[in-house]
Amino acid sequence: TQLLEQSPQFLSIQEGENLTVYCNSSSVFSSLQWYRQEPGEGPVLLVTVVTGGEVKKLKRLTFQFGDARKDSSLHITAAQPGDTGLYLCAGESDSWGKLQFGAGTQVVVTP
Amino acid sequence: EAQVTQNPRYLITVTGKKLTVTCSQNMNHEYMSWYRQDPGLGLRQIYYSMNVEVTDKGDVPEGYKVSRKEKRNFPLILESPSPNQTSLYFCASSFSNYNTGELFFGEGSRLTVL
């Protein structure tokens, strides 16, 4: 059972455009992480959000955790080809150790 | 260099032939976990370990075994592999002791079971 639903599954945009990726669930999470994965490599952590309503910025990336801690979004401003990758959200519920991942959003940014 | 090392990176085997995928981390992390990644399904947790001699099932443990005899190593054992275990496997570790924390992933092991 996929507790975390990511949308869209695939996103292709031109360099300079903005994009938003969504991560939704019916479950409440104590924390939520965003990872980026490039071909042939393991995922790499971008950010962790833990407080409902929290907003974190990482250069051109803005992450938001929903007030009810059930959903999150990732917004990229002025996307660059280096932003290309598979973006994964991962949530941890009350069961410590069981970090569950969404299926991911494949983002392709063309020059 | 801090890293999680998996071996082998690629393996083709046949149904029923026991195999082990090794995982080693050099960061003195308490927590280690195995995931499999399949198209459209994302990463699904197989087993995890919070410390030496402490292991627990993830979401898809059937057909797999693990052990944690040393802090740095967390091998994944497929006693009798079947074609539905063909997948990309990732080992990950974390330092945190109050939640999962930042996961550091290995480069992955691509397994094909014929």
JSON list of C-alpha atoms in Angstrom, two decimals:
[
{"chain": "A", "resi": 1, "resn": "THR", "atom": "CA", "xyz": [0.00, 0.00, 0.00]},
{"chain": "A", "resi": 2, "resn": "GLN", "atom": "CA", "xyz": [1.43, 3.33, -1.13]},
{"chain": "A", "resi": 3, "resn": "LEU", "atom": "CA", "xyz": [0.82, 5.73, 1.75]},
{"chain": "A", "resi": 4, "resn": "LEU", "atom": "CA", "xyz": [2.49, 8.64, -0.02]},
{"chain": "A", "resi": 5, "resn": "GLU", "atom": "CA", "xyz": [1.16, 9.76, -3.38]},
{"chain": "A", "resi": 6, "resn": "GLN", "atom": "CA", "xyz": [3.38, 11.95, -5.49]},
{"chain": "A", "resi": 7, "resn": "SER", "atom": "CA", "xyz": [2.20, 14.03, -8.43]},
{"chain": "A", "resi": 8, "resn": "PRO", "atom": "CA", "xyz": [2.85, 14.43, -11.19]},
{"chain": "A", "resi": 9, "resn": "GLN", "atom": "CA", "xyz": [4.70, 11.24, -12.04]},
{"chain": "A", "resi": 10, "resn": "PHE", "atom": "CA", "xyz": [6.65, 12.97, -14.79]},
{"chain": "A", "resi": 11, "resn": "LEU", "atom": "CA", "xyz": [7.41, 16.61, -15.53]},
{"chain": "A", "resi": 12, "resn": "SER", "atom": "CA", "xyz": [9.30, 17.99, -18.51]},
{"chain": "A", "resi": 13, "resn": "ILE", "atom": "CA", "xyz": [10.00, 21.71, -18.61]},
{"chain": "A", "resi": 14, "resn": "GLN", "atom": "CA", "xyz": [12.30, 24.24, -20.24]},
{"chain": "A", "resi": 15, "resn": "GLU", "atom": "CA", "xyz": [15.18, 25.89, -18.42]},
{"chain": "A", "resi": 16, "resn": "GLY", "atom": "CA", "xyz": [13.98, 28.98, -16.55]},
{"chain": "A", "resi": 17, "resn": "GLU", "atom": "CA", "xyz": [10.45, 27.74, -15.89]},
{"chain": "A", "resi": 18, "resn": "ASN", "atom": "CA", "xyz": [9.03, 27.05, -12.44]},
{"chain": "A", "resi": 19, "resn": "LEU", "atom": "CA", "xyz": [7.64, 23.73, -11.24]},
{"chain": "A", "resi": 20, "resn": "THR", "atom": "CA", "xyz": [5.89, 22.25, -8.24]},
{"chain": "A", "resi": 21, "resn": "VAL", "atom": "CA", "xyz": [5.88, 18.64, -7.10]},
{"chain": "A", "resi": 22, "resn": "TYR", "atom": "CA", "xyz": [3.31, 17.38, -4.60]},
{"chain": "A", "resi": 23, "resn": "CYS", "atom": "CA", "xyz": [3.41, 14.68, -1.95]},
{"chain": "A", "resi": 24, "resn": "ASN", "atom": "CA", "xyz": [0.08, 13.74, -0.36]},
{"chain": "A", "resi": 25, "resn": "SER", "atom": "CA", "xyz": [-1.10, 11.24, 2.21]},
{"chain": "A", "resi": 26, "resn": "SER", "atom": "CA", "xyz": [-4.05, 10.45, 4.43]},
{"chain": "A", "resi": 27, "resn": "SER", "atom": "CA", "xyz": [-1.62, 9.70, 7.24]},
{"chain": "A", "resi": 28, "resn": "VAL", "atom": "CA", "xyz": [0.03, 12.12, 9.63]},
{"chain": "A", "resi": 29, "resn": "PHE", "atom": "CA", "xyz": [3.81, 12.13, 9.62]},
{"chain": "A", "resi": 30, "resn": "SER", "atom": "CA", "xyz": [6.16, 13.15, 12.37]},
{"chain": "A", "resi": 31, "resn": "SER", "atom": "CA", "xyz": [8.65, 14.25, 9.75]},
{"chain": "A", "resi": 32, "resn": "LEU", "atom": "CA", "xyz": [8.92, 14.33, 5.99]},
{"chain": "A", "resi": 33, "resn": "GLN", "atom": "CA", "xyz": [12.02, 14.26, 3.86]},
{"chain": "A", "resi": 34, "resn": "TRP", "atom": "CA", "xyz": [12.72, 15.10, 0.23]},
{"chain": "A", "resi": 35, "resn": "TYR", "atom": "CA", "xyz": [15.43, 13.30, -1.72]},
{"chain": "A", "resi": 36, "resn": "ARG", "atom": "CA", "xyz": [16.79, 13.64, -5.24]},
{"chain": "A", "resi": 37, "resn": "GLN", "atom": "CA", "xyz": [18.07, 10.63, -7.13]},
{"chain": "A", "resi": 38, "resn": "GLU", "atom": "CA", "xyz": [20.16, 10.70, -10.29]},
{"chain": "A", "resi": 39, "resn": "PRO", "atom": "CA", "xyz": [20.62, 7.74, -12.64]},
{"chain": "A", "resi": 40, "resn": "GLY", "atom": "CA", "xyz": [22.93, 5.05, -11.28]},
{"chain": "A", "resi": 41, "resn": "GLU", "atom": "CA", "xyz": [23.07, 6.57, -7.83]},
{"chain": "A", "resi": 42, "resn": "GLY", "atom": "CA", "xyz": [21.27, 6.36, -4.53]},
{"chain": "A", "resi": 43, "resn": "PRO", "atom": "CA", "xyz": [18.94, 9.12, -3.34]},
{"chain": "A", "resi": 44, "resn": "VAL", "atom": "CA", "xyz": [20.48, 12.14, -1.63]},
{"chain": "A", "resi": 45, "resn": "LEU", "atom": "CA", "xyz": [18.67, 14.10, 1.06]},
{"chain": "A", "resi": 46, "resn": "LEU", "atom": "CA", "xyz": [17.58, 17.64, 0.18]},
{"chain": "A", "resi": 47, "resn": "VAL", "atom": "CA", "xyz": [15.62, 18.64, 3.26]},
{"chain": "A", "resi": 48, "resn": "THR", "atom": "CA", "xyz": [13.71, 17.42, 6.31]},
{"chain": "A", "resi": 49, "resn": "VAL", "atom": "CA", "xyz": [10.57, 19.18, 7.56]},
{"chain": "A", "resi": 50, "resn": "VAL", "atom": "CA", "xyz": [9.09, 18.39, 10.95]},
{"chain": "A", "resi": 51, "resn": "THR", "atom": "CA", "xyz": [6.67, 21.18, 11.94]},
{"chain": "A", "resi": 52, "resn": "GLY", "atom": "CA", "xyz": [3.22, 21.66, 10.39]},
{"chain": "A", "resi": 53, "resn": "GLY", "atom": "CA", "xyz": [3.24, 24.73, 8.14]},
{"chain": "A", "resi": 54, "resn": "GLU", "atom": "CA", "xyz": [7.03, 24.78, 8.01]},
{"chain": "A", "resi": 55, "resn": "VAL", "atom": "CA", "xyz": [8.67, 26.32, 4.95]},
{"chain": "A", "resi": 56, "resn": "LYS", "atom": "CA", "xyz": [12.32, 25.69, 4.12]},
{"chain": "A", "resi": 57, "resn": "LYS", "atom": "CA", "xyz": [14.36, 27.15, 1.30]},
{"chain": "A", "resi": 58, "resn": "LEU", "atom": "CA", "xyz": [17.40, 25.67, -0.33]},
{"chain": "A", "resi": 59, "resn": "LYS", "atom": "CA", "xyz": [18.61, 28.14, -2.96]},
{"chain": "A", "resi": 60, "resn": "ARG", "atom": "CA", "xyz": [15.95, 27.92, -5.70]},
{"chain": "A", "resi": 61, "resn": "LEU", "atom": "CA", "xyz": [14.07, 25.09, -4.01]},
{"chain": "A", "resi": 62, "resn": "THR", "atom": "CA", "xyz": [11.23, 25.80, -1.56]},
{"chain": "A", "resi": 63, "resn": "PHE", "atom": "CA", "xyz": [9.76, 23.04, 0.57]},
{"chain": "A", "resi": 64, "resn": "GLN", "atom": "CA", "xyz": [6.51, 23.27, 2.50]},
{"chain": "A", "resi": 65, "resn": "PHE", "atom": "CA", "xyz": [5.00, 20.91, 5.05]},
{"chain": "A", "resi": 66, "resn": "GLY", "atom": "CA", "xyz": [1.22, 21.02, 5.33]},
{"chain": "A", "resi": 67, "resn": "ASP", "atom": "CA", "xyz": [-0.39, 22.36, 8.49]},
{"chain": "A", "resi": 68, "resn": "ALA", "atom": "CA", "xyz": [-1.81, 18.92, 9.30]},
{"chain": "A", "resi": 69, "resn": "ARG", "atom": "CA", "xyz": [1.52, 17.21, 8.48]},
{"chain": "A", "resi": 70, "resn": "LYS", "atom": "CA", "xyz": [-0.14, 15.04, 5.83]},
{"chain": "A", "resi": 71, "resn": "ASP", "atom": "CA", "xyz": [1.23, 16.66, 2.71]},
{"chain": "A", "resi": 72, "resn": "SER", "atom": "CA", "xyz": [4.18, 18.53, 1.34]},
{"chain": "A", "resi": 73, "resn": "SER", "atom": "CA", "xyz": [5.27, 20.37, -1.77]},
{"chain": "A", "resi": 74, "resn": "LEU", "atom": "CA", "xyz": [8.52, 21.16, -3.51]},
{"chain": "A", "resi": 75, "resn": "HIS", "atom": "CA", "xyz": [8.71, 24.24, -5.68]},
{"chain": "A", "resi": 76, "resn": "ILE", "atom": "CA", "xyz": [11.65, 24.95, -7.95]},
{"chain": "A", "resi": 77, "resn": "THR", "atom": "CA", "xyz": [12.09, 28.48, -9.27]},
{"chain": "A", "resi": 78, "resn": "ALA", "atom": "CA", "xyz": [13.86, 29.09, -12.57]},
{"chain": "A", "resi": 79, "resn": "ALA", "atom": "CA", "xyz": [14.72, 25.44, -13.10]},
{"chain": "A", "resi": 80, "resn": "GLN", "atom": "CA", "xyz": [18.11, 24.50, -14.53]},
{"chain": "A", "resi": 81, "resn": "PRO", "atom": "CA", "xyz": [19.25, 21.33, -16.31]},
{"chain": "A", "resi": 82, "resn": "GLY", "atom": "CA", "xyz": [21.11, 20.39, -13.13]},
{"chain": "A", "resi": 83, "resn": "ASP", "atom": "CA", "xyz": [17.74, 20.06, -11.38]},
{"chain": "A", "resi": 84, "resn": "THR", "atom": "CA", "xyz": [16.95, 17.03, -13.54]},
{"chain": "A", "resi": 85, "resn": "GLY", "atom": "CA", "xyz": [16.36, 13.93, -11.44]},
{"chain": "A", "resi": 86, "resn": "LEU", "atom": "CA", "xyz": [13.88, 11.76, -9.59]},
{"chain": "A", "resi": 87, "resn": "TYR", "atom": "CA", "xyz": [12.41, 13.60, -6.61]},
{"chain": "A", "resi": 88, "resn": "LEU", "atom": "CA", "xyz": [11.23, 11.39, -3.79]},
{"chain": "A", "resi": 89, "resn": "CYS", "atom": "CA", "xyz": [9.32, 12.28, -0.66]},
{"chain": "A", "resi": 90, "resn": "ALA", "atom": "CA", "xyz": [9.58, 10.07, 2.41]},
{"chain": "A", "resi": 91, "resn": "GLY", "atom": "CA", "xyz": [7.50, 10.18, 5.55]},
{"chain": "A", "resi": 92, "resn": "GLU", "atom": "CA", "xyz": [8.02, 8.80, 9.01]},
{"chain": "A", "resi": 93, "resn": "SER", "atom": "CA", "xyz": [4.94, 8.04, 11.09]},
{"chain": "A", "resi": 94, "resn": "ASP", "atom": "CA", "xyz": [4.85, 7.08, 14.76]},
{"chain": "A", "resi": 95, "resn": "SER", "atom": "CA", "xyz": [6.70, 3.85, 14.01]},
{"chain": "A", "resi": 96, "resn": "TRP", "atom": "CA", "xyz": [10.29, 4.90, 14.27]},
{"chain": "A", "resi": 97, "resn": "GLY", "atom": "CA", "xyz": [12.51, 3.28, 11.69]},
{"chain": "A", "resi": 98, "resn": "LYS", "atom": "CA", "xyz": [9.81, 2.78, 9.09]},
{"chain": "A", "resi": 99, "resn": "LEU", "atom": "CA", "xyz": [10.48, 5.54, 6.61]},
{"chain": "A", "resi": 100, "resn": "GLN", "atom": "CA", "xyz": [8.10, 5.19, 3.66]},
{"chain": "A", "resi": 101, "resn": "PHE", "atom": "CA", "xyz": [8.75, 6.62, 0.24]},
{"chain": "A", "resi": 102, "resn": "GLY", "atom": "CA", "xyz": [6.50, 7.91, -2.49]},
{"chain": "A", "resi": 103, "resn": "ALA", "atom": "CA", "xyz": [6.89, 6.58, -6.03]},
{"chain": "A", "resi": 104, "resn": "GLY", "atom": "CA", "xyz": [8.73, 9.72, -7.09]},
{"chain": "A", "resi": 105, "resn": "THR", "atom": "CA", "xyz": [8.40, 12.48, -9.67]},
{"chain": "A", "resi": 106, "resn": "GLN", "atom": "CA", "xyz": [10.78, 12.38, -12.62]},
{"chain": "A", "resi": 107, "resn": "VAL", "atom": "CA", "xyz": [11.77, 15.93, -13.52]},
{"chain": "A", "resi": 108, "resn": "VAL", "atom": "CA", "xyz": [13.51, 16.71, -16.80]},
{"chain": "A", "resi": 109, "resn": "VAL", "atom": "CA", "xyz": [14.76, 20.24, -17.44]},
{"chain": "A", "resi": 110, "resn": "THR", "atom": "CA", "xyz": [15.90, 20.89, -20.99]},
{"chain": "A", "resi": 111, "resn": "PRO", "atom": "CA", "xyz": [18.21, 23.77, -21.99]},
{"chain": "B", "resi": 1, "resn": "GLU", "atom": "CA", "xyz": [35.38, 9.23, 2.73]},
{"chain": "B", "resi": 2, "resn": "ALA", "atom": "CA", "xyz": [32.03, 8.60, 4.43]},
{"chain": "B", "resi": 3, "resn": "GLN", "atom": "CA", "xyz": [30.12, 6.04, 2.43]},
{"chain": "B", "resi": 4, "resn": "VAL", "atom": "CA", "xyz": [27.80, 3.09, 2.23]},
{"chain": "B", "resi": 5, "resn": "THR", "atom": "CA", "xyz": [29.23, 0.30, 0.11]},
{"chain": "B", "resi": 6, "resn": "GLN", "atom": "CA", "xyz": [27.15, -2.42, -1.51]},
{"chain": "B", "resi": 7, "resn": "ASN", "atom": "CA", "xyz": [28.34, -5.50, -3.33]},
{"chain": "B", "resi": 8, "resn": "PRO", "atom": "CA", "xyz": [27.78, -6.75, -5.89]},
{"chain": "B", "resi": 9, "resn": "ARG", "atom": "CA", "xyz": [26.60, -3.79, -7.97]},
{"chain": "B", "resi": 10, "resn": "TYR", "atom": "CA", "xyz": [25.18, -6.09, -10.63]},
{"chain": "B", "resi": 11, "resn": "LEU", "atom": "CA", "xyz": [24.18, -9.73, -10.42]},
{"chain": "B", "resi": 12, "resn": "ILE", "atom": "CA", "xyz": [22.35, -12.15, -12.67]},
{"chain": "B", "resi": 13, "resn": "THR", "atom": "CA", "xyz": [21.36, -15.40, -11.01]},
{"chain": "B", "resi": 14, "resn": "VAL", "atom": "CA", "xyz": [18.89, -18.26, -11.38]},
{"chain": "B", "resi": 15, "resn": "THR", "atom": "CA", "xyz": [15.83, -19.18, -9.37]},
{"chain": "B", "resi": 16, "resn": "GLY", "atom": "CA", "xyz": [16.65, -20.91, -6.11]},
{"chain": "B", "resi": 17, "resn": "LYS", "atom": "CA", "xyz": [20.35, -20.14, -5.93]},
{"chain": "B", "resi": 18, "resn": "LYS", "atom": "CA", "xyz": [21.05, -18.51, -2.58]},
{"chain": "B", "resi": 19, "resn": "LEU", "atom": "CA", "xyz": [22.74, -15.15, -2.68]},
{"chain": "B", "resi": 20, "resn": "THR", "atom": "CA", "xyz": [23.89, -12.42, -0.33]},
{"chain": "B", "resi": 21, "resn": "VAL", "atom": "CA", "xyz": [24.16, -8.72, -1.01]},
{"chain": "B", "resi": 22, "resn": "THR", "atom": "CA", "xyz": [26.61, -7.11, 1.38]},
{"chain": "B", "resi": 23, "resn": "CYS", "atom": "CA", "xyz": [26.32, -3.63, 2.82]},
{"chain": "B", "resi": 24, "resn": "SER", "atom": "CA", "xyz": [28.93, -1.83, 4.86]},
{"chain": "B", "resi": 25, "resn": "GLN", "atom": "CA", "xyz": [29.03, 1.72, 6.26]},
{"chain": "B", "resi": 26, "resn": "ASN", "atom": "CA", "xyz": [32.01, 3.54, 7.73]},
{"chain": "B", "resi": 27, "resn": "MET", "atom": "CA", "xyz": [30.13, 6.30, 9.58]},
{"chain": "B", "resi": 28, "resn": "ASN", "atom": "CA", "xyz": [29.43, 4.43, 12.83]},
{"chain": "B", "resi": 29, "resn": "HIS", "atom": "CA", "xyz": [25.70, 4.72, 12.15]},
{"chain": "B", "resi": 30, "resn": "GLU", "atom": "CA", "xyz": [23.24, 2.99, 14.48]},
{"chain": "B", "resi": 31, "resn": "TYR", "atom": "CA", "xyz": [20.43, 2.62, 11.92]},
{"chain": "B", "resi": 32, "resn": "MET", "atom": "CA", "xyz": [20.60, 0.63, 8.69]},
{"chain": "B", "resi": 33, "resn": "SER", "atom": "CA", "xyz": [17.91, -0.34, 6.22]},
{"chain": "B", "resi": 34, "resn": "TRP", "atom": "CA", "xyz": [17.33, -2.18, 2.95]},
{"chain": "B", "resi": 35, "resn": "TYR", "atom": "CA", "xyz": [15.02, -0.97, 0.20]},
{"chain": "B", "resi": 36, "resn": "ARG", "atom": "CA", "xyz": [14.03, -2.26, -3.19]},
{"chain": "B", "resi": 37, "resn": "GLN", "atom": "CA", "xyz": [13.16, 0.12, -6.01]},
{"chain": "B", "resi": 38, "resn": "ASP", "atom": "CA", "xyz": [10.78, -0.89, -8.78]},
{"chain": "B", "resi": 39, "resn": "PRO", "atom": "CA", "xyz": [9.33, 1.29, -11.57]},
{"chain": "B", "resi": 40, "resn": "GLY", "atom": "CA", "xyz": [6.16, 3.06, -10.46]},
{"chain": "B", "resi": 41, "resn": "LEU", "atom": "CA", "xyz": [6.45, 1.75, -6.90]},
{"chain": "B", "resi": 42, "resn": "GLY", "atom": "CA", "xyz": [9.27, 3.86, -5.54]},
{"chain": "B", "resi": 43, "resn": "LEU", "atom": "CA", "xyz": [11.43, 2.62, -2.69]},
{"chain": "B", "resi": 44, "resn": "ARG", "atom": "CA", "xyz": [9.90, -0.05, -0.50]},
{"chain": "B", "resi": 45, "resn": "GLN", "atom": "CA", "xyz": [11.48, -0.98, 2.80]},
{"chain": "B", "resi": 46, "resn": "ILE", "atom": "CA", "xyz": [12.48, -4.62, 3.23]},
{"chain": "B", "resi": 47, "resn": "TYR", "atom": "CA", "xyz": [14.13, -4.75, 6.64]},
{"chain": "B", "resi": 48, "resn": "TYR", "atom": "CA", "xyz": [15.73, -2.30, 9.00]},
{"chain": "B", "resi": 49, "resn": "SER", "atom": "CA", "xyz": [17.99, -2.41, 12.03]},
{"chain": "B", "resi": 50, "resn": "MET", "atom": "CA", "xyz": [18.21, 0.09, 14.84]},
{"chain": "B", "resi": 51, "resn": "ASN", "atom": "CA", "xyz": [21.36, -1.41, 16.32]},
{"chain": "B", "resi": 52, "resn": "VAL", "atom": "CA", "xyz": [23.48, -4.54, 16.54]},
{"chain": "B", "resi": 53, "resn": "GLU", "atom": "CA", "xyz": [21.34, -7.67, 16.92]},
{"chain": "B", "resi": 54, "resn": "VAL", "atom": "CA", "xyz": [18.14, -5.60, 16.51]},
{"chain": "B", "resi": 55, "resn": "THR", "atom": "CA", "xyz": [16.28, -6.07, 13.22]},
{"chain": "B", "resi": 56, "resn": "ASP", "atom": "CA", "xyz": [12.69, -5.60, 12.17]},
{"chain": "B", "resi": 57, "resn": "LYS", "atom": "CA", "xyz": [10.50, -6.12, 9.12]},
{"chain": "B", "resi": 58, "resn": "GLY", "atom": "CA", "xyz": [9.69, -3.35, 6.72]},
{"chain": "B", "resi": 59, "resn": "ASP", "atom": "CA", "xyz": [6.83, -3.40, 4.26]},
{"chain": "B", "resi": 60, "resn": "VAL", "atom": "CA", "xyz": [8.04, -6.17, 1.94]},
{"chain": "B", "resi": 61, "resn": "PRO", "atom": "CA", "xyz": [10.13, -8.66, 3.98]},
{"chain": "B", "resi": 62, "resn": "GLU", "atom": "CA", "xyz": [8.90, -11.90, 2.38]},
{"chain": "B", "resi": 63, "resn": "GLY", "atom": "CA", "xyz": [11.71, -13.90, 0.78]},
{"chain": "B", "resi": 64, "resn": "TYR", "atom": "CA", "xyz": [14.49, -11.96, 2.48]},
{"chain": "B", "resi": 65, "resn": "LYS", "atom": "CA", "xyz": [16.60, -12.34, 5.60]},
{"chain": "B", "resi": 66, "resn": "VAL", "atom": "CA", "xyz": [19.02, -9.96, 7.27]},
{"chain": "B", "resi": 67, "resn": "SER", "atom": "CA", "xyz": [21.49, -10.01, 10.13]},
{"chain": "B", "resi": 68, "resn": "ARG", "atom": "CA", "xyz": [23.28, -7.32, 12.12]},
{"chain": "B", "resi": 69, "resn": "LYS", "atom": "CA", "xyz": [26.17, -8.93, 13.94]},
{"chain": "B", "resi": 70, "resn": "GLU", "atom": "CA", "xyz": [28.40, -5.89, 13.64]},
{"chain": "B", "resi": 71, "resn": "LYS", "atom": "CA", "xyz": [27.50, -2.23, 13.60]},
{"chain": "B", "resi": 72, "resn": "ARG", "atom": "CA", "xyz": [29.03, -1.54, 10.20]},
{"chain": "B", "resi": 73, "resn": "ASN", "atom": "CA", "xyz": [27.57, -4.49, 8.24]},
{"chain": "B", "resi": 74, "resn": "PHE", "atom": "CA", "xyz": [24.00, -5.33, 7.29]},
{"chain": "B", "resi": 75, "resn": "PRO", "atom": "CA", "xyz": [23.85, -8.11, 4.66]},
{"chain": "B", "resi": 76, "resn": "LEU", "atom": "CA", "xyz": [20.68, -8.94, 2.74]},
{"chain": "B", "resi": 77, "resn": "ILE", "atom": "CA", "xyz": [20.16, -12.66, 2.15]},
{"chain": "B", "resi": 78, "resn": "LEU", "atom": "CA", "xyz": [17.93, -14.21, -0.49]},
{"chain": "B", "resi": 79, "resn": "GLU", "atom": "CA", "xyz": [17.68, -17.87, 0.49]},
{"chain": "B", "resi": 80, "resn": "SER", "atom": "CA", "xyz": [15.80, -18.99, -2.61]},
{"chain": "B", "resi": 81, "resn": "PRO", "atom": "CA", "xyz": [15.53, -16.11, -5.10]},
{"chain": "B", "resi": 82, "resn": "SER", "atom": "CA", "xyz": [12.56, -15.93, -7.42]},
{"chain": "B", "resi": 83, "resn": "PRO", "atom": "CA", "xyz": [11.99, -13.80, -10.55]},
{"chain": "B", "resi": 84, "resn": "ASN", "atom": "CA", "xyz": [9.73, -11.39, -8.64]},
{"chain": "B", "resi": 85, "resn": "GLN", "atom": "CA", "xyz": [12.80, -10.39, -6.61]},
{"chain": "B", "resi": 86, "resn": "THR", "atom": "CA", "xyz": [14.39, -8.93, -9.71]},
{"chain": "B", "resi": 87, "resn": "SER", "atom": "CA", "xyz": [14.89, -5.32, -8.66]},
{"chain": "B", "resi": 88, "resn": "LEU", "atom": "CA", "xyz": [17.28, -2.52, -7.76]},
{"chain": "B", "resi": 89, "resn": "TYR", "atom": "CA", "xyz": [18.29, -2.80, -4.13]},
{"chain": "B", "resi": 90, "resn": "PHE", "atom": "CA", "xyz": [19.56, 0.00, -1.91]},
{"chain": "B", "resi": 91, "resn": "CYS", "atom": "CA", "xyz": [21.16, -0.15, 1.50]},
{"chain": "B", "resi": 92, "resn": "ALA", "atom": "CA", "xyz": [21.01, 2.97, 3.65]},
{"chain": "B", "resi": 93, "resn": "SER", "atom": "CA", "xyz": [22.26, 4.08, 7.04]},
{"chain": "B", "resi": 94, "resn": "SER", "atom": "CA", "xyz": [21.53, 6.89, 9.47]},
{"chain": "B", "resi": 95, "resn": "PHE", "atom": "CA", "xyz": [23.14, 8.34, 12.57]},
{"chain": "B", "resi": 96, "resn": "SER", "atom": "CA", "xyz": [19.98, 9.55, 14.26]},
{"chain": "B", "resi": 97, "resn": "ASN", "atom": "CA", "xyz": [18.78, 7.87, 17.42]},
{"chain": "B", "resi": 98, "resn": "TYR", "atom": "CA", "xyz": [15.42, 9.61, 17.88]},
{"chain": "B", "resi": 99, "resn": "ASN", "atom": "CA", "xyz": [14.00, 9.33, 14.38]},
{"chain": "B", "resi": 100, "resn": "THR", "atom": "CA", "xyz": [15.21, 7.89, 11.11]},
{"chain": "B", "resi": 101, "resn": "GLY", "atom": "CA", "xyz": [17.11, 11.06, 10.27]},
{"chain": "B", "resi": 102, "resn": "GLU", "atom": "CA", "xyz": [19.06, 11.64, 7.09]},
{"chain": "B", "resi": 103, "resn": "LEU", "atom": "CA", "xyz": [19.56, 8.42, 5.18]},
{"chain": "B", "resi": 104, "resn": "PHE", "atom": "CA", "xyz": [22.85, 7.85, 3.39]},
{"chain": "B", "resi": 105, "resn": "PHE", "atom": "CA", "xyz": [22.38, 5.46, 0.51]},
{"chain": "B", "resi": 106, "resn": "GLY", "atom": "CA", "xyz": [24.70, 3.09, -1.26]},
{"chain": "B", "resi": 107, "resn": "GLU", "atom": "CA", "xyz": [24.93, 3.13, -5.05]},
{"chain": "B", "resi": 108, "resn": "GLY", "atom": "CA", "xyz": [22.53, 0.26, -5.46]},
{"chain": "B", "resi": 109, "resn": "SER", "atom": "CA", "xyz": [22.70, -3.40, -6.47]},
{"chain": "B", "resi": 110, "resn": "ARG", "atom": "CA", "xyz": [20.82, -4.43, -9.59]},
{"chain": "B", "resi": 111, "resn": "LEU", "atom": "CA", "xyz": [19.66, -8.03, -9.26]},
{"chain": "B", "resi": 112, "resn": "THR", "atom": "CA", "xyz": [18.16, -10.12, -12.03]},
{"chain": "B", "resi": 113, "resn": "VAL", "atom": "CA", "xyz": [16.69, -13.53, -11.18]},
{"chain": "B", "resi": 114, "resn": "LEU", "atom": "CA", "xyz": [16.06, -15.77, -14.21]}
]
